[in-house]
């Protein structure tokens, strides 16, 4: 029982932290402003799903998160990337967003990370017949407008936290990862975040098969990250998607992926039914951490789901 | 491959159903109106969590949905009931809501159910220092106002579906389950839903330990369901909560529960820290089904998660 007692003590200390209420209020208002802005721009909100025969393979290694329903093995949602594509098969819905819980059972090497959670929520968007530039422009206007609205709607909460929101201005600078790597070395990501005073886009990462390889410039990828300034690190990832059967197959084979697990998805692609889309997923807790000026993402969660969590509740 | 092909054929037929887009648009607007109304009433939106050492034991038997993170066994969220209570330990947040995905791996006996999903989302609310009547009044005003707003905001979508929204009026009738059982027999629940033309509350069910037993009238429970008219069945459950250590312990023992699994929760209760709350969880897909006038809940889901689902995606 001693361990539990010390666990609840830690939990009670955390939940009674005076900053936690203003942070939750800011998060609540943020969710309202993001959803409202997306609706104003014609986005339709879809419901999240949490389990499916397949999910995002991710670009980094995590422990599997799987259950079984009767005889069906199901993966817990790492992201809704494929389901966003499939939802846009319909021609009469163009733009979607989902407040989507993601489960990513990080390996212990991320135990000291102040930017990773074992479960978090994404503000996940996807647009039909759009390119990466369309998505970047939407994200810029979303963040600029949401920050502007927050300044007047959560003034008191920000002041309790001693935080002045940076005034954002579109367009955000855009860099290519090649240029940055050449200039700053492999650690460019951290360096850029620490040195910049405005959010900036970094384009062209070789990663998951579903981020589109530029057909004009093989080896170049039509994807991007947004990086927060002041050392807050990664904000979001986005991309144009591979949607042509031959391209998907080639990319999956390059990465040595198990095609069988994607049989139904490939079947839809082979019929030429996957829509041309682009999208992104904004980590909500990371955005809250940035808005609230907190160093550790665990500080913005009511229930600690950081990699070092003791899972009291 | 044949099974997959027939699976994707079914999926493509489903997703191209002309009613699916208006249903998704209605659901999107509904989410906006529900969240906006709750905010107007002073509710703060919290983030969902999907895994925890403990979750709602539920009142009916489902297959376990569990994973393990390193050495920690975690249950997938069946409902956020306990986390709602714990969130309200803080004295400066009074009313919360969460759009909360729930996973409930129903047994095959529910395979023909047109009202059950293996995963769905709740609009989950909890209020501090509130009684069941406060929650019922809030739910009435929420539904009356949201239906009123929907009538003008999704007129076209409702007309495509050939659906006239019932005009709701508060208060909804309130019945006691004892009276209904006496009058209609054990099947009263289905009969009431089929015979009534307005939503109605039914109170007093003996079920999970956390629904408060009336201290003045032992054997009577301060909980309720809301039943949709026109045969649409259960809308939501709500209750005052047990929050006193001795009461919780007595109720758990009555039900022969494993106390060890609730050690941390009981530790907080023993310190007298659990707040006095009441709340409810509105099944979003069931509400969409009622609003859209659909017979089968699978018809309102982009990705079929009914108990009979073939899990193509």
mmCIF file with all atom_site columns, N, CA and C in Angstrom, chain A residues 218-244:
data_model
loop_
_atom_site.group_PDB
_atom_site.id
_atom_site.type_symbol
_atom_site.label_atom_id
_atom_site.label_alt_id
_atom_site.label_comp_id
_atom_site.label_asym_id
_atom_site.label_entity_id
_atom_site.label_seq_id
_atom_site.pdbx_PDB_ins_code
_atom_site.Cartn_x
_atom_site.Cartn_y
_atom_site.Cartn_z
_atom_site.occupancy
_atom_site.B_iso_or_equiv
_atom_site.pdbx_formal_charge
_atom_site.auth_seq_id
_atom_site.auth_comp_id
_atom_site.auth_asym_id
_atom_site.auth_atom_id
_atom_site.pdbx_PDB_model_num
ATOM 1  N N  . UNK A 1 218 ? 12.518 13.062 -57.648 1.00 0.00 ? 218 UNK A N  1
ATOM 2  C CA . UNK A 1 218 ? 12.613 11.874 -56.785 1.00 0.00 ? 218 UNK A CA 1
ATOM 3  C C  . UNK A 1 218 ? 13.664 12.081 -55.688 1.00 0.00 ? 218 UNK A C  1
ATOM 4  N N  . UNK A 1 219 ? 13.379 11.584 -54.508 1.00 0.00 ? 219 UNK A N  1
ATOM 5  C CA . UNK A 1 219 ? 14.273 11.793 -53.370 1.00 0.00 ? 219 UNK A CA 1
ATOM 6  C C  . UNK A 1 219 ? 13.911 13.036 -52.575 1.00 0.00 ? 219 UNK A C  1
ATOM 7  N N  . UNK A 1 220 ? 12.960 13.801 -53.103 1.00 0.00 ? 220 UNK A N  1
ATOM 8  C CA . UNK A 1 220 ? 12.440 14.964 -52.372 1.00 0.00 ? 220 UNK A CA 1
ATOM 9  C C  . UNK A 1 220 ? 11.008 14.640 -51.956 1.00 0.00 ? 220 UNK A C  1
ATOM 10 N N  . UNK A 1 221 ? 10.635 15.021 -50.749 1.00 0.00 ? 221 UNK A N  1
ATOM 11 C CA . UNK A 1 221 ? 9.339  14.616 -50.205 1.00 0.00 ? 221 UNK A CA 1
ATOM 12 C C  . UNK A 1 221 ? 8.472  15.832 -49.904 1.00 0.00 ? 221 UNK A C  1
ATOM 13 N N  . UNK A 1 222 ? 7.206  15.730 -50.297 1.00 0.00 ? 222 UNK A N  1
ATOM 14 C CA . UNK A 1 222 ? 6.302  16.885 -50.178 1.00 0.00 ? 222 UNK A CA 1
ATOM 15 C C  . UNK A 1 222 ? 5.628  16.881 -48.799 1.00 0.00 ? 222 UNK A C  1
ATOM 16 N N  . UNK A 1 223 ? 6.492  16.986 -47.796 1.00 0.00 ? 223 UNK A N  1
ATOM 17 C CA . UNK A 1 223 ? 5.991  17.010 -46.425 1.00 0.00 ? 223 UNK A CA 1
ATOM 18 C C  . UNK A 1 223 ? 6.703  18.096 -45.627 1.00 0.00 ? 223 UNK A C  1
ATOM 19 N N  . UNK A 1 224 ? 6.259  18.296 -44.420 1.00 0.00 ? 224 UNK A N  1
ATOM 20 C CA . UNK A 1 224 ? 6.802  19.392 -43.615 1.00 0.00 ? 224 UNK A CA 1
ATOM 21 C C  . UNK A 1 224 ? 6.521  19.168 -42.139 1.00 0.00 ? 224 UNK A C  1
ATOM 22 N N  . UNK A 1 225 ? 7.320  19.798 -41.310 1.00 0.00 ? 225 UNK A N  1
ATOM 23 C CA . UNK A 1 225 ? 7.036  19.957 -39.885 1.00 0.00 ? 225 UNK A CA 1
ATOM 24 C C  . UNK A 1 225 ? 6.868  21.440 -39.608 1.00 0.00 ? 225 UNK A C  1
ATOM 25 N N  . UNK A 1 226 ? 6.139  21.752 -38.554 1.00 0.00 ? 226 UNK A N  1
ATOM 26 C CA . UNK A 1 226 ? 6.163  23.112 -38.036 1.00 0.00 ? 226 UNK A CA 1
ATOM 27 C C  . UNK A 1 226 ? 6.906  23.056 -36.712 1.00 0.00 ? 226 UNK A C  1
ATOM 28 N N  . UNK A 1 227 ? 7.833  23.990 -36.532 1.00 0.00 ? 227 UNK A N  1
ATOM 29 C CA . UNK A 1 227 ? 8.634  24.017 -35.307 1.00 0.00 ? 227 UNK A CA 1
ATOM 30 C C  . UNK A 1 227 ? 8.293  25.270 -34.513 1.00 0.00 ? 227 UNK A C  1
ATOM 31 N N  . UNK A 1 228 ? 8.021  25.079 -33.216 1.00 0.00 ? 228 UNK A N  1
ATOM 32 C CA . UNK A 1 228 ? 7.756  26.243 -32.357 1.00 0.00 ? 228 UNK A CA 1
ATOM 33 C C  . UNK A 1 228 ? 9.062  26.942 -32.016 1.00 0.00 ? 228 UNK A C  1
ATOM 34 N N  . UNK A 1 229 ? 8.998  28.258 -31.795 1.00 0.00 ? 229 UNK A N  1
ATOM 35 C CA . UNK A 1 229 ? 10.199 28.999 -31.381 1.00 0.00 ? 229 UNK A CA 1
ATOM 36 C C  . UNK A 1 229 ? 10.482 28.797 -29.890 1.00 0.00 ? 229 UNK A C  1
ATOM 37 N N  . UNK A 1 230 ? 11.485 29.468 -29.393 1.00 0.00 ? 230 UNK A N  1
ATOM 38 C CA . UNK A 1 230 ? 11.821 29.511 -27.958 1.00 0.00 ? 230 UNK A CA 1
ATOM 39 C C  . UNK A 1 230 ? 12.111 28.124 -27.387 1.00 0.00 ? 230 UNK A C  1
ATOM 40 N N  . UNK A 1 231 ? 12.543 27.197 -28.255 1.00 0.00 ? 231 UNK A N  1
ATOM 41 C CA . UNK A 1 231 ? 12.928 25.867 -27.778 1.00 0.00 ? 231 UNK A CA 1
ATOM 42 C C  . UNK A 1 231 ? 11.775 24.919 -27.519 1.00 0.00 ? 231 UNK A C  1
ATOM 43 N N  . UNK A 1 232 ? 10.549 25.277 -27.944 1.00 0.00 ? 232 UNK A N  1
ATOM 44 C CA . UNK A 1 232 ? 9.408  24.412 -27.671 1.00 0.00 ? 232 UNK A CA 1
ATOM 45 C C  . UNK A 1 232 ? 9.317  23.197 -28.606 1.00 0.00 ? 232 UNK A C  1
ATOM 46 N N  . UNK A 1 233 ? 10.153 23.168 -29.635 1.00 0.00 ? 233 UNK A N  1
ATOM 47 C CA . UNK A 1 233 ? 10.258 21.953 -30.431 1.00 0.00 ? 233 UNK A CA 1
ATOM 48 C C  . UNK A 1 233 ? 9.139  21.734 -31.436 1.00 0.00 ? 233 UNK A C  1
ATOM 49 N N  . UNK A 1 234 ? 8.946  20.457 -31.806 1.00 0.00 ? 234 UNK A N  1
ATOM 50 C CA . UNK A 1 234 ? 8.021  20.108 -32.880 1.00 0.00 ? 234 UNK A CA 1
ATOM 51 C C  . UNK A 1 234 ? 6.573  20.440 -32.542 1.00 0.00 ? 234 UNK A C  1
ATOM 52 N N  . UNK A 1 235 ? 5.887  21.069 -33.509 1.00 0.00 ? 235 UNK A N  1
ATOM 53 C CA . UNK A 1 235 ? 4.481  21.416 -33.336 1.00 0.00 ? 235 UNK A CA 1
ATOM 54 C C  . UNK A 1 235 ? 3.594  20.413 -34.054 1.00 0.00 ? 235 UNK A C  1
ATOM 55 N N  . UNK A 1 236 ? 3.950  20.073 -35.266 1.00 0.00 ? 236 UNK A N  1
ATOM 56 C CA . UNK A 1 236 ? 3.078  19.240 -36.088 1.00 0.00 ? 236 UNK A CA 1
ATOM 57 C C  . UNK A 1 236 ? 3.843  18.721 -37.291 1.00 0.00 ? 236 UNK A C  1
ATOM 58 N N  . UNK A 1 237 ? 3.272  17.700 -37.919 1.00 0.00 ? 237 UNK A N  1
ATOM 59 C CA . UNK A 1 237 ? 3.762  17.208 -39.204 1.00 0.00 ? 237 UNK A CA 1
ATOM 60 C C  . UNK A 1 237 ? 2.614  17.232 -40.194 1.00 0.00 ? 237 UNK A C  1
ATOM 61 N N  . UNK A 1 238 ? 2.958  17.423 -41.443 1.00 0.00 ? 238 UNK A N  1
ATOM 62 C CA . UNK A 1 238 ? 1.933  17.402 -42.479 1.00 0.00 ? 238 UNK A CA 1
ATOM 63 C C  . UNK A 1 238 ? 2.548  16.999 -43.801 1.00 0.00 ? 238 UNK A C  1
ATOM 64 N N  . UNK A 1 239 ? 1.707  16.753 -44.783 1.00 0.00 ? 239 UNK A N  1
ATOM 65 C CA . UNK A 1 239 ? 2.216  16.287 -46.071 1.00 0.00 ? 239 UNK A CA 1
ATOM 66 C C  . UNK A 1 239 ? 1.118  16.191 -47.110 1.00 0.00 ? 239 UNK A C  1
ATOM 67 N N  . UNK A 1 240 ? 1.550  16.168 -48.361 1.00 0.00 ? 240 UNK A N  1
ATOM 68 C CA . UNK A 1 240 ? 0.718  15.592 -49.408 1.00 0.00 ? 240 UNK A CA 1
ATOM 69 C C  . UNK A 1 240 ? 0.844  14.081 -49.278 1.00 0.00 ? 240 UNK A C  1
ATOM 70 N N  . UNK A 1 241 ? -0.189 13.377 -49.718 1.00 0.00 ? 241 UNK A N  1
ATOM 71 C CA . UNK A 1 241 ? -0.166 11.926 -49.536 1.00 0.00 ? 241 UNK A CA 1
ATOM 72 C C  . UNK A 1 241 ? 0.067  11.199 -50.851 1.00 0.00 ? 241 UNK A C  1
ATOM 73 N N  . UNK A 1 242 ? 0.732  10.081 -50.772 1.00 0.00 ? 242 UNK A N  1
ATOM 74 C CA . UNK A 1 242 ? 0.729  9.151  -51.902 1.00 0.00 ? 242 UNK A CA 1
ATOM 75 C C  . UNK A 1 242 ? -0.694 8.652  -52.074 1.00 0.00 ? 242 UNK A C  1
ATOM 76 N N  . UNK A 1 243 ? -1.189 8.625  -53.300 1.00 0.00 ? 243 UNK A N  1
ATOM 77 C CA . UNK A 1 243 ? -2.565 8.132  -53.506 1.00 0.00 ? 243 UNK A CA 1
ATOM 78 C C  . UNK A 1 243 ? -2.661 7.229  -54.727 1.00 0.00 ? 243 UNK A C  1
ATOM 79 N N  . UNK A 1 244 ? -1.568 7.129  -55.483 1.00 0.00 ? 244 UNK A N  1
ATOM 80 C CA . UNK A 1 244 ? -1.584 6.258  -56.663 1.00 0.00 ? 244 UNK A CA 1
ATOM 81 C C  . UNK A 1 244 ? -1.013 4.900  -56.289 1.00 0.00 ? 244 UNK A C  1
#
